[in-house]
Every structure is written in C-alpha cells, then in structure tokens.
XYZ file of C-alpha atoms in Angstrom:
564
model
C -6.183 -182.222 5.029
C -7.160 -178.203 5.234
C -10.679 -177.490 4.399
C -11.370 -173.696 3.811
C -14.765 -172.908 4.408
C -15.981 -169.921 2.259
C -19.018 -167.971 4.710
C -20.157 -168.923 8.504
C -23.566 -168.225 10.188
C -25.930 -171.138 9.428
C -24.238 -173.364 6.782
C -20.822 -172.525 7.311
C -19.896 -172.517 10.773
C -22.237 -175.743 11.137
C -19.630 -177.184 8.746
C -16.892 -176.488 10.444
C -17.965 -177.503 14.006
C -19.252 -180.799 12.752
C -15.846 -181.686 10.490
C -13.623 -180.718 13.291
C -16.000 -183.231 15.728
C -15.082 -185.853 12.756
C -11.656 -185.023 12.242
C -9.528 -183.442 15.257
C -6.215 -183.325 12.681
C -7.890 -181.465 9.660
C -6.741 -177.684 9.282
C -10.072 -175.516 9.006
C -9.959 -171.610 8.008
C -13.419 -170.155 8.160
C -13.724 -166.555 5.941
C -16.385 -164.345 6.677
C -16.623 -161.052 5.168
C -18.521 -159.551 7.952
C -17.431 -158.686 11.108
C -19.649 -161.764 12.438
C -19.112 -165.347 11.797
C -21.905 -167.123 13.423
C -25.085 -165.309 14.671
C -28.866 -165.937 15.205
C -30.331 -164.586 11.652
C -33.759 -165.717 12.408
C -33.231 -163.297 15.520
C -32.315 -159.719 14.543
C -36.006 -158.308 13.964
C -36.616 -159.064 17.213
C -33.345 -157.228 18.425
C -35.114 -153.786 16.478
C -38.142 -154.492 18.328
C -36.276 -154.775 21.504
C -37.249 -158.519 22.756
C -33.681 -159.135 22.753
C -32.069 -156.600 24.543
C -28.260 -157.218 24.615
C -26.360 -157.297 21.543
C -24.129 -160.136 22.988
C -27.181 -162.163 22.553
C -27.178 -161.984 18.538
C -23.640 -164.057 18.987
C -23.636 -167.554 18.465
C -19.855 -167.488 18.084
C -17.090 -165.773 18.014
C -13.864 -166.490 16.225
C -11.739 -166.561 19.572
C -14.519 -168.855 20.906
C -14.116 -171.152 18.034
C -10.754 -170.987 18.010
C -11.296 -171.928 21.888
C -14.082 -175.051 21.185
C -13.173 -176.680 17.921
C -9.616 -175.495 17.026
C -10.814 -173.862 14.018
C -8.916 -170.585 12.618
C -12.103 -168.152 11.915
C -11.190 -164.817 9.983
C -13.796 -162.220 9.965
C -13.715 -159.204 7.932
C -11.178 -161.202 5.039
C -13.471 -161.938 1.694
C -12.953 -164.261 -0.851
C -12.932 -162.328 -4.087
C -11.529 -165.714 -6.388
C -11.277 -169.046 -6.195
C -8.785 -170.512 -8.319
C -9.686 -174.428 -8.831
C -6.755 -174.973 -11.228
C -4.529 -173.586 -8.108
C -6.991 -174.956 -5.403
C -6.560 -171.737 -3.842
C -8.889 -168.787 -2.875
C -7.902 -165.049 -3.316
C -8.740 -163.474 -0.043
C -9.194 -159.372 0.651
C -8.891 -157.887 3.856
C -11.707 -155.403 4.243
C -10.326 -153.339 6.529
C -7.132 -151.880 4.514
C -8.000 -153.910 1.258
C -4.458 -156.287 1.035
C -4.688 -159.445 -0.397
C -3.491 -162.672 0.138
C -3.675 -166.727 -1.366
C -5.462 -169.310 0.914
C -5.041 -172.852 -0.442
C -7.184 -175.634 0.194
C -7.981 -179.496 -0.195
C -11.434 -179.434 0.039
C -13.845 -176.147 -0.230
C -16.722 -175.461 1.231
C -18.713 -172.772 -0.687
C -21.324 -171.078 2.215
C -22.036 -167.370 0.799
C -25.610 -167.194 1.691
C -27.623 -164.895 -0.066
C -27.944 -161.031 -0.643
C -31.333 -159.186 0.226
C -32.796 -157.940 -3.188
C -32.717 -154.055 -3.709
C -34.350 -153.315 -7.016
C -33.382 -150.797 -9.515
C -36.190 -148.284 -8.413
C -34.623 -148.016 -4.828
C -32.372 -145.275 -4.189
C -29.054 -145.501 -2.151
C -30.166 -143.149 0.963
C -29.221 -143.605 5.015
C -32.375 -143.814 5.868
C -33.207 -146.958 2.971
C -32.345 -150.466 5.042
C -32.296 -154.010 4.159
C -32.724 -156.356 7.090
C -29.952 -159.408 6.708
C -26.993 -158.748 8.709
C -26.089 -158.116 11.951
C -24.457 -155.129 10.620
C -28.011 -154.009 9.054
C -29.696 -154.341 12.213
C -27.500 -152.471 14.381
C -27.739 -149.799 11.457
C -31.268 -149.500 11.886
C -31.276 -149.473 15.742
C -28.918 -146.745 15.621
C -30.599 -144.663 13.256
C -33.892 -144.919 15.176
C -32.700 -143.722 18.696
C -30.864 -141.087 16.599
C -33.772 -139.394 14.262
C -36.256 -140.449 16.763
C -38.049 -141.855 13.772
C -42.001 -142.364 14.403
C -42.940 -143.702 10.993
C -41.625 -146.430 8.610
C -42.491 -147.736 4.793
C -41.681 -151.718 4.840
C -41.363 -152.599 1.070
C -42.483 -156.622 1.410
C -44.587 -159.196 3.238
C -42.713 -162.052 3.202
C -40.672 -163.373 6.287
C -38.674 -160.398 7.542
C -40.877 -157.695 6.342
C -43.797 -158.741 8.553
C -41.388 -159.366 11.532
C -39.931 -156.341 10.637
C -43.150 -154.693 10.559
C -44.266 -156.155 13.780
C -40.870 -154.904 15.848
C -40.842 -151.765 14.691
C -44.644 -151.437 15.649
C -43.543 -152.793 19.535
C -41.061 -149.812 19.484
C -43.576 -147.281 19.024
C -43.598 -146.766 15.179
C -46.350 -146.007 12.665
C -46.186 -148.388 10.002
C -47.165 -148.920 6.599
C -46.358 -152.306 4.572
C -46.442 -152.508 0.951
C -46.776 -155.691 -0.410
C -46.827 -156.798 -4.389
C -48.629 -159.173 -4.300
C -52.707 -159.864 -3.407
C -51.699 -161.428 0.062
C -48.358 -161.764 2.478
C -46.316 -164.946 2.819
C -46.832 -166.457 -0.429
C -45.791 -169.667 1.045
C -49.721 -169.770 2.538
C -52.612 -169.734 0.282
C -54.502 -166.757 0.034
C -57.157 -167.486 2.330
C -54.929 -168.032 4.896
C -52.711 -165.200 4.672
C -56.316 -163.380 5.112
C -55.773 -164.179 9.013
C -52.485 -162.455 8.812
C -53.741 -159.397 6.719
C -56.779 -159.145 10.077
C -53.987 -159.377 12.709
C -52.057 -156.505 10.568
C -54.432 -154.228 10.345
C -55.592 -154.774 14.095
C -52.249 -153.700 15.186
C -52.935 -150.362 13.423
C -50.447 -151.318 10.421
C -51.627 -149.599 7.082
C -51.585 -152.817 4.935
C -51.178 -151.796 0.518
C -51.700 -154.988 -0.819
C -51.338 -155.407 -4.792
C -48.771 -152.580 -4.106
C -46.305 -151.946 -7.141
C -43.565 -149.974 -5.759
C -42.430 -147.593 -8.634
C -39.927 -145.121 -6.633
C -37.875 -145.376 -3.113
C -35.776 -142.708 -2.661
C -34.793 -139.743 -0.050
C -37.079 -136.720 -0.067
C -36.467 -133.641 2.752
C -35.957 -135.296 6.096
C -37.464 -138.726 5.053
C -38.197 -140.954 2.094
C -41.551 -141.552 -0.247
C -42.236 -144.276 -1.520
C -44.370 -144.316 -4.616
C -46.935 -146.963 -5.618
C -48.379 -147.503 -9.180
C -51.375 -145.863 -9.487
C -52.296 -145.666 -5.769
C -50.248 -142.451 -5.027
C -47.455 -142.155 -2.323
C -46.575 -142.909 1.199
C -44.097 -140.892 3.256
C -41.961 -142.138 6.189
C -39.222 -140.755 8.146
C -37.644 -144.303 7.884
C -37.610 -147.191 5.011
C -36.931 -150.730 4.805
C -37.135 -153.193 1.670
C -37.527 -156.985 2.210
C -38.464 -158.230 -1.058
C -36.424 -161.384 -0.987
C -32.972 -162.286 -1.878
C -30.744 -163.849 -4.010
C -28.020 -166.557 -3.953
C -24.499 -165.127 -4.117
C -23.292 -167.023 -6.165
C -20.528 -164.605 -8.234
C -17.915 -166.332 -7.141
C -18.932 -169.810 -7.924
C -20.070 -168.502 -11.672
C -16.929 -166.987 -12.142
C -14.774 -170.435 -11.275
C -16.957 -171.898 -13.643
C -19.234 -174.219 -11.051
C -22.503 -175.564 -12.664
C -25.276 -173.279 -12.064
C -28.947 -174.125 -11.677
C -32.327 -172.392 -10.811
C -32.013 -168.256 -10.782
C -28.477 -169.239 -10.882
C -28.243 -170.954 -7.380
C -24.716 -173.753 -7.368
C -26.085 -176.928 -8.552
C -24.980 -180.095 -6.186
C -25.770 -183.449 -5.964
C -26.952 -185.306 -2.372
C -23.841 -185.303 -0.753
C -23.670 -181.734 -1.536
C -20.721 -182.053 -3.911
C -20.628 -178.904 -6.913
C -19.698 -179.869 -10.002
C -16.285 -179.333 -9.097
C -14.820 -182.874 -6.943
C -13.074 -180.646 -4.331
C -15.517 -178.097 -3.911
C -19.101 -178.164 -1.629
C -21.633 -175.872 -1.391
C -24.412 -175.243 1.419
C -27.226 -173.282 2.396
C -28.930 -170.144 0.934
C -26.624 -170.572 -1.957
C -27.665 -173.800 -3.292
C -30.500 -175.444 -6.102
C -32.002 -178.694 -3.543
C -35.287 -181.033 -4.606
C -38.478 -180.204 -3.260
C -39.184 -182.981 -1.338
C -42.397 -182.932 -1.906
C -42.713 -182.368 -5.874
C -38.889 -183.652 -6.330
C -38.224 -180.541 -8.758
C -35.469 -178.098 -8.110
C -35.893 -175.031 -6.042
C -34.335 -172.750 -3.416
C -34.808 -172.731 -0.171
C -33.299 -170.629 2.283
C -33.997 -171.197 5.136
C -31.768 -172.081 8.026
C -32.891 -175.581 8.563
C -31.466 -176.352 5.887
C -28.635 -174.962 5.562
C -27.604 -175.870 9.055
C -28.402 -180.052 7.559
C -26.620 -179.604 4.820
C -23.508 -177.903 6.433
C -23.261 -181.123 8.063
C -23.795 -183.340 5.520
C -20.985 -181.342 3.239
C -18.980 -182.017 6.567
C -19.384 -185.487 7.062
C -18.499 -186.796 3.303
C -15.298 -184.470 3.493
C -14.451 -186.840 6.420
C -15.054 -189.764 5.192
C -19.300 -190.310 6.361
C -21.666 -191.310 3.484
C -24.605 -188.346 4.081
C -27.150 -187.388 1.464
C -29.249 -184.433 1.454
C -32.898 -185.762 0.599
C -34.460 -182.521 -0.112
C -36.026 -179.923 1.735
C -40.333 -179.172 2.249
C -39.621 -175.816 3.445
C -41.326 -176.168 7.122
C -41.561 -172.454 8.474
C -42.870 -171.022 11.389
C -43.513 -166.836 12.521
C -44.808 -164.797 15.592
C -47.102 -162.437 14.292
C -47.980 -160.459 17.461
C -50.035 -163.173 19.444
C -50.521 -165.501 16.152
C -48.454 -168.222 15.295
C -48.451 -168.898 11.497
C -46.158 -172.155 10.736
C -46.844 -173.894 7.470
C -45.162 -177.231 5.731
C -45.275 -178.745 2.655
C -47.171 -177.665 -0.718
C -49.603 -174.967 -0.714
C -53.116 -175.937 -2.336
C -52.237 -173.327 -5.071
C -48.918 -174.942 -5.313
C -49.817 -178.377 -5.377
C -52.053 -177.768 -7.848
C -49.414 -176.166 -10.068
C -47.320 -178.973 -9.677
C -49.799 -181.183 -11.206
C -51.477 -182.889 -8.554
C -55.317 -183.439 -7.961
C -55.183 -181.331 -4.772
C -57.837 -180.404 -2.253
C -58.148 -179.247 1.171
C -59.631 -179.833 4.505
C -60.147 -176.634 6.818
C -60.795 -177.252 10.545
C -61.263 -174.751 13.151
C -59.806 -176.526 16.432
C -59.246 -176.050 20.133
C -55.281 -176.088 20.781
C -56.523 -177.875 24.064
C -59.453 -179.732 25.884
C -62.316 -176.522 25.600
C -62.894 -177.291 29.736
C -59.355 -176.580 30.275
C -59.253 -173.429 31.282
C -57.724 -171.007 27.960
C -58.158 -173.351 24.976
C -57.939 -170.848 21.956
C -58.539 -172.169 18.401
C -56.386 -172.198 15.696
C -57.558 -172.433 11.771
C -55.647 -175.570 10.226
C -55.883 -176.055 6.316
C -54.205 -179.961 5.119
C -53.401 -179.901 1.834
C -53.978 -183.691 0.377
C -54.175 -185.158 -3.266
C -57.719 -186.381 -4.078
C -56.267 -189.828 -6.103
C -54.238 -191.034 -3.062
C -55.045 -189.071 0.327
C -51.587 -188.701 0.853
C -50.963 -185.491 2.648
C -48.945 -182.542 0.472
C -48.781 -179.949 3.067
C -50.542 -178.064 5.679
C -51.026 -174.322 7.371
C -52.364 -173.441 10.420
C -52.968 -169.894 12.372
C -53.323 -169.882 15.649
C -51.803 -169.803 19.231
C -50.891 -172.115 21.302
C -49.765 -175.464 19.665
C -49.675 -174.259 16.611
C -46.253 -174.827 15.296
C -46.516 -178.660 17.374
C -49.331 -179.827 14.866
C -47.398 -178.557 11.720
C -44.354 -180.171 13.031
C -46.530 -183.380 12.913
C -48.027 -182.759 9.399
C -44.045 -182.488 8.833
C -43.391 -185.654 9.893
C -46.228 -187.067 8.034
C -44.924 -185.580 4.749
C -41.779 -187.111 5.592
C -42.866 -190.411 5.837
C -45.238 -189.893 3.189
C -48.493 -190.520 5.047
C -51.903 -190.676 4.103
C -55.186 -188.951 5.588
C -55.983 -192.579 6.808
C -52.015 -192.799 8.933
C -53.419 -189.319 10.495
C -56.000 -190.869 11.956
C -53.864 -193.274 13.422
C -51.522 -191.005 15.057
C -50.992 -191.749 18.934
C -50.256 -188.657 19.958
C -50.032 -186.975 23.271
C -53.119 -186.138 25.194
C -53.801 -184.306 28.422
C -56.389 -181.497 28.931
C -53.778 -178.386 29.091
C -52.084 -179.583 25.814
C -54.533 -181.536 23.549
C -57.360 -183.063 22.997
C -58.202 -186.752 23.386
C -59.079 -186.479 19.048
C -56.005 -184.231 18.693
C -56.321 -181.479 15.438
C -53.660 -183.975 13.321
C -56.129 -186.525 13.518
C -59.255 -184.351 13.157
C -57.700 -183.945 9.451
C -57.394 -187.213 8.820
C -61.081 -187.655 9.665
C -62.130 -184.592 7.605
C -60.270 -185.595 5.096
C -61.399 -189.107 4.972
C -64.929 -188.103 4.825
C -64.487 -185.653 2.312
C -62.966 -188.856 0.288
C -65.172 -191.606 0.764
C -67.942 -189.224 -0.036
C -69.238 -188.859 3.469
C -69.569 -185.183 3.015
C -69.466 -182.715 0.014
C -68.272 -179.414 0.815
C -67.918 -176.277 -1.196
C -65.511 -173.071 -0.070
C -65.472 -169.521 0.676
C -64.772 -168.919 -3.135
C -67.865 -170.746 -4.249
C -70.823 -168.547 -1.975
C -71.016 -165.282 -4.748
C -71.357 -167.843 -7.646
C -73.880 -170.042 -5.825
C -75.986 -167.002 -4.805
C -76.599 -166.737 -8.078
C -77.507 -170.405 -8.280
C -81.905 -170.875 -8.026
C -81.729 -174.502 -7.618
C -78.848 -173.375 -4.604
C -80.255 -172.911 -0.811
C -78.007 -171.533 1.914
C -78.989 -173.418 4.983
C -77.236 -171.537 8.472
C -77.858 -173.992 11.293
C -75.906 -171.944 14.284
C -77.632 -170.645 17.148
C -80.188 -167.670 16.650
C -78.167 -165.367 18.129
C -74.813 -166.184 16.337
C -77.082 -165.757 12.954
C -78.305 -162.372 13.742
C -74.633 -161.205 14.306
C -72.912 -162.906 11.042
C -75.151 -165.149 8.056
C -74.750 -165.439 4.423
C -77.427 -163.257 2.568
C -80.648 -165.325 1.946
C -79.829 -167.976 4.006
C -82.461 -169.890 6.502
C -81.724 -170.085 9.715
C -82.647 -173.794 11.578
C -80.010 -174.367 14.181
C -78.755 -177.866 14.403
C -80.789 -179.251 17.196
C -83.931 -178.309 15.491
C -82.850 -179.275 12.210
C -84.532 -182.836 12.521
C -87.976 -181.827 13.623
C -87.857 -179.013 10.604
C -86.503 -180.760 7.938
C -89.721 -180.734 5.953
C -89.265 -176.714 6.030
C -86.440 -177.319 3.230
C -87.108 -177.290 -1.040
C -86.079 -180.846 -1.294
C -85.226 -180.127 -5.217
C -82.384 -178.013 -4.591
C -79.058 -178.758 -3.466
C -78.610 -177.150 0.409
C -75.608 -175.649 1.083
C -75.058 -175.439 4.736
C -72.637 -173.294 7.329
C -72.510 -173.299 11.153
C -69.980 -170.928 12.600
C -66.958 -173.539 11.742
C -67.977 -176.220 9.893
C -68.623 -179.232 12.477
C -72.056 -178.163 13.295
C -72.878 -177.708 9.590
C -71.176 -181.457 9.185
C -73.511 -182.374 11.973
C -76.296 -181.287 9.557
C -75.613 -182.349 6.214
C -74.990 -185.872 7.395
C -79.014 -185.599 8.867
C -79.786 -184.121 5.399
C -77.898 -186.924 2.906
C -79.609 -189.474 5.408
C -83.016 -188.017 4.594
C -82.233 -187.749 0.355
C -81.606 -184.067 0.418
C -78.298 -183.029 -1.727
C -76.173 -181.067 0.481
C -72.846 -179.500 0.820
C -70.918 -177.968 3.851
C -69.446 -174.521 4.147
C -65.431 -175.350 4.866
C -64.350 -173.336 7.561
C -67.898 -172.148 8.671
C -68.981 -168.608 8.460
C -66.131 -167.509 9.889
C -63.960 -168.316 7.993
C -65.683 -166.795 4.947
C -66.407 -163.396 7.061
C -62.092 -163.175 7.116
C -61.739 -164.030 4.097
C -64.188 -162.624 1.526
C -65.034 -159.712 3.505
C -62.075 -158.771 5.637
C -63.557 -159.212 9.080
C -61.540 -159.759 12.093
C -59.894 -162.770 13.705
C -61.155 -162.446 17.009
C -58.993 -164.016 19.421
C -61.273 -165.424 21.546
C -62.527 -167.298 18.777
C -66.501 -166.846 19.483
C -67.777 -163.966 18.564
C -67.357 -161.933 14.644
C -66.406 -159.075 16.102
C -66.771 -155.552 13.444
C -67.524 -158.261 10.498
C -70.554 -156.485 8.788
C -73.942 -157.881 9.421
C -76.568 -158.996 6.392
C-alpha cells in the first residue's frame, strides 16, 4: 500500500508517524511545500520575542530524521499543484527550479492547513508580515535586527496577533494593535476579554478597538495604516493576523465535497467524499461538539487527533472523530487566558437558555504563601445545568481548571457532577472546595433559586430604577476606594444588626468586592423578606469591565479605577 500524504506540521506528519507505527510495510511520501515539514506552530511568536532562542528549537522533525525514525520518504520544498483521482496520482512541482513530476498513490491524505488572511486593502510591501510559517517568522526576525525597527502596527486580536503583540513588546518595540471588533479573542465573551484589553494597555500597548482597517501599505521608510474614521497610525514595521482560511484549492479543483467557507467536508473517520482520499486538520468542516453543527476549527489539537484517526482507518483501525469544543489556552504577559466550550454569547446564539456563573477564586489555599486569583466565568443552560463552556483569567492554575470544565463538557456534566468532583487538594495547588466545584455550587444556587443575581450590564439601567437600592457591604475602606454611585455602604458583619436601615419595598441589589461577601448578604436579606439580588463578579469585576479599570495582580486593591 503507498499512502501520499499531502502537507506535514500538525495533521500531516502526525499521520504519517502513527500509520507507519500501524503498518511497518506501507510506502509513505510526505510533500511539504515549505522548506519545513514538522515544526512547533503554536511556538514561533515566542521565537520573535526571543523566549526561544535557537532556531533548531522550532524543529520537530526533519525529513532525514523521519526518514531515520519511521522510514517515511519526506520531500520538502515539492508542492502538489493537482491531484488526479481518476489517475490516483498527484502532480507535484519542485519549488526550487519549478520541474514537475507524477506521484501515485493508494490512499491520500489531504493536510494543507490553512493560509493567513491578507485582505484586499493590504499592500504587498517588505515590511507587511503575516505570522504562519516558519519561513514568516524568520522573515520578521531578520528584518527587525536589520531596520532596527522600534515600532509595529498588529492588524488583529485574535490568537497570534496578541502573542504577536506581546513578543514584539519583550523585544523592545512600541506597539499598537488594531482590532475590528469591540473586544480581542472573540472566542471569550466580552466581559472577559475586558481583562485582556487591562493587561494590554498596562504593558504600554496602544489598544484601537472597533478598528476598521481601510489602508495598509508602504509609506517613506515605514507603513500607515489607516482606520475608518479614527485617522492613521504609523509604524516602521507591520503585521496582519486577521485569521485564515482553509486551503482547500486543490481539493475544489478534484472535485471533493466542500462545506462551511469552503473547508473539505468528511465524515468521522475522516474520509472526503472521495473513498481513497482523507483530509485533516486546519483544512477540514468537523461538529461542534458542543452544538453538533459544522464549523472550523484550527487548532492543533485537533488536527494532531484527527491525523491519527485518518491514519488508523487507512490501516485497518475503526477511529471516529467525535467533534471538536475548541479548548484554547494563551500567555498574555503574566495572565493565562484558556477558555473551552460555548461562549455565553455563543450559546445563546445557538439556541440554548444560557447563563453564567462568575467567581473570583484563589488558584491555591489564601495561607499558602502566593495564592493569586483568577476570574472564572461557567457557561451552563438554565433548563438542564449542564455545563456549555467556561473562561477563566488568571495565573497560576488557570489552564488546570479549564482542562477540567473540558472534561466535564466531554462527559456532558451537570453543575450538580461539579460539585462532585474529587479533585486534588493540597495548600500550594488548591483548595480543599477547589474553583471547579465552587461553580457547581454557584451555579446550583443560582438554579434552585438560592440566590438572584444581576450583572455588570444591568447597574446603568437599574440606577435608573426608584424601587432599585444598591447595597455595598465591603469593608469601609474598600468602599471609599471603589462603590457604585448611590450605593449604602453596611459591610457584611454589620449587616444583621442594621438591617432595619434598608427600604424594605425595594428590591436591594448588593456587591462586595467579588461576589461571596455580597452572597453572604443577600442570603441574610431573603431570610429576613427583603428582595435582593447579587452583583456577579463583585465590584471588581464591574470596575474592568464597564469602566476600564485595571486588573491588579495582586487581586486586592482597584488600583487607578476612578472613584465615585
């Protein structure tokens, strides 16, 4: 049996190594237009930003180390320009001195990836980069130490512009990132991505949100970029990560069934439309495994899974492909920002009857000595509790807990199954109520009725409310430095010795600095007939959010948020 494999890096070379571990007699030809057929993607921002130091490092694999390991013949620099199904063969250009040759196969396994977007509006000029190859990144390295460039325009917030962003800011370089949209990483809901935009701006990065770029191009020994009606920026250095695409020319062409923005439509085992011919990774429609409707998502996760699975029913191995939930995780100078799952603006696109818990928890036992919080937002639907996703911002532990919420979404869990998580616990790593189960709680409460709560969106309308009072039951020193407008100020301990203080006709709406204190207090309230509601996420929250004050890391104090 030969097996040409179309592509390496993620999908690809996973392929390969895992048919040849099935099948030591199979003849495997891996083509790879670039110079590079297996590298760490996920890596090369941090190779601008000069974490990783050696380009050696960026190698997974080589092709004389592959030939070496798994006996597979690896051709870099040769692109497949056709594949002829009727011929079950693939029309193969050298890139180096453009000959062409036939490569026939048995089975094919279709790994292209995708291409970074560059929109009309962007001009073709050397100092202009996308950020997806290994060639791209050694492109921009280069150019740096040679102009000595001290300022850069990144076109996108998404995945690689803000690690983009964040590397070139380690080497020294002024930034400015101009994103579309209201917010950065559109996988997060807006009020989370409010963290990010803090931790941006702290860093000194000039942050053009609702940014329309208009015009990229070359101008005198730099480039301008203009923005719809909010002028221009100028940088001696550009880069545009507004997504990509699914190459997927090739498959269209051969006349393989196409599916969502023209990604190659396969079906578990990862089999195109064509018998003979797979397709993996970036390239490919999958379920969401969350919604089960078709979407992309490329991530390299999943395309190393599916590689594998595309491998193992060429040899002979039932494997399906049950969808991915696009799990993510990103450094964002000390942050951690990992998210799973749905959204709540997503889930409630999709149709369900979502909501949200928001808890503000230690990543460890508060007397262990540098417990730092982290903001965790679990997405769940209202009719069932089961969970739909989850984000969290933080530090340490961060990614751990979504990796949890993961594994809940997997197994299709429940707020109540949270609960009942027996998870690790010791002081320097948890807490004996870890944050996983914390949600469950919250979110259990916030289902049987235990607590009402209303959200940083709701404060302006309620303001406005007379029959509304803001109750702020934090210390008297954490109200002077950060309180809603009009609100009274009882702390918690007093709160039961000055109830009789409070309009018992209106509904009380009630914040502490993250919500547990405020919890604390509404559940004296109900017991005492007053209608009450707790602020989710505490004052805190609402200071990042609805008025752009700073994530402090040591998670106390609202440090610059303005006062009222």
């Amino acid at each position: 049996m030969k097996v040409v494999i179309i592509g390496g890096v993620a999908g690809g070379a996973t392929a390969a190594a895992r048919l040849r571990r099935l099948n030591e007699e199979a003849e495997i030809v891996v083509l790879e237009r670039g110079g590079y057929v297996s590298y760490a993607n996920c890596g090369l921002p941090y190779y601008i930003g000069g974490v990783i130091r050696e380009r050696a490092k960026l190698l997974l694999q080589t092709p004389e180390s592959f030939k070496r390991r798994f006996n597979v013949d690896v051709r870099v620099k040769n692109e497949a320009v056709e594949i002829l199904r009727d011929q079950k063969q693939v029309r193969v250009r050298r890139t180096e001195d453009g000959s062409e040759y036939s490569e026939s196969y048995d089975k094919l396994i279709y790994s292209p990836g995708a291409r970074a977007l560059r929109p009309h509006f962007i001009q073709e000029d050397a100092r202009i980069f996308t950020l997806r190859t290994v060639e791209d990144t050694f492109a921009i390295d280069d150019h740096i130490k040679a102009s000595g460039a001290k300022s850069a325009v990144v076109v996108g917030g998404g995945f690689i512009g803000l690690e983009a962003a964040e590397n070139l800011v380690e080497r020294g370089i002024k930034v400015t990132l101009v994103q579309l949209e209201d917010q950065v990483m559109l996988p997060f809901d807006y009020d989370m991505a409010c963290i990010l935009h803090s931790k941006l701006r702290e860093k000194g990065i000039d942050l053009r949100l609702s940014g329309k770029v208009t015009s990229l191009r070359g101008e005198g020994s730099g480039v301008v970029a203009e923005i719809e009606n909010k002028g221009s920026v100028r940088a001696d250095i550009a880069l545009v990560a507004v997504g990509v695409a699914p190459e997927t020319e090739l498959a269209e062409k051969a006349g393989l069934a196409l599916g969502v923005r023209g990604a190659v439509l396969v079906d578990a085992h990862m089999r195109t439309s064509d018998p003979d011919i797979y397709a993996v990774g970036d390239a490919v429609q999958v379920k969401n495994y969350v919604t089960g409707k078709d979407s992309l998502v490329p991530l390299a996760g999943p395309a190393n899974k599916q590689g594998r699975i595309a491998a193992d029913n060429i040899a002979g191995v039932a494997s399906v492909y049950k969808g991915a939930q696009g799990s993510s995780v990103m450094k964002l100078f000390e942050l951690t920002a990992a998210s799973t799952g749905l959204s709540e603006r997503a889930a409630r696109e999709a149709g369900y009857a979502a909501d949200s818990a928001l808890l503000f928890s230690p990543d460890h036992a508060t007397y262990y000595p540098g417990a730092k919080n982290m903001t965790l937002k679990v997405v769940f639907d209202r009719t069932d509790g089961r969970i739909l996703g989850a984000q969290a911002v933080g530090f340490g532990g961060t990614e751990k807990r979504i990796d949890v919420l993961a594994t809940a979404i997997r197994a299709g869990f429940t707020a109540e199954d949270l609960t009942e998580l027996d998870l690790c616990y010791a002081p320097p790593y948890s807490s004996a109520k870890d944050p996983v189960n914390m949600a469950g709680y919250v979110i259990g409460n916030i289902l049987n009725g235990v607590v009402c709560q209303h959200t940083w969106k709701d404060v302006e309308k309620l303001a406005k409310d007379e029959n509304a009072l803001f109750l702020d039951v934090q210390t008297r020193g954490e109200y002077e430095a950060a309180h809603l407008a009009g609100a009274v100020n009882i702390p918690v301990d007093e709160l039961r010795a000055r109830m009789g203080e409070l309009d018992k006709s209106k509904t009380v709406y009630v914040n502490c600095y993250s919500g547990l204190r405020s919890y604390i207090a509404c559940r004296m309230l109900s017991a005492n007939g007053y209608r009450c509601s707790n602020l989710a996420g505490g004052i805190r929250f609402y200071k990042v959010v609805a008025e752009g004050g700073v994530y402090d890391e040591a998670s106390r104090h609202l440090c610059g948020m303005k006062n009222q």
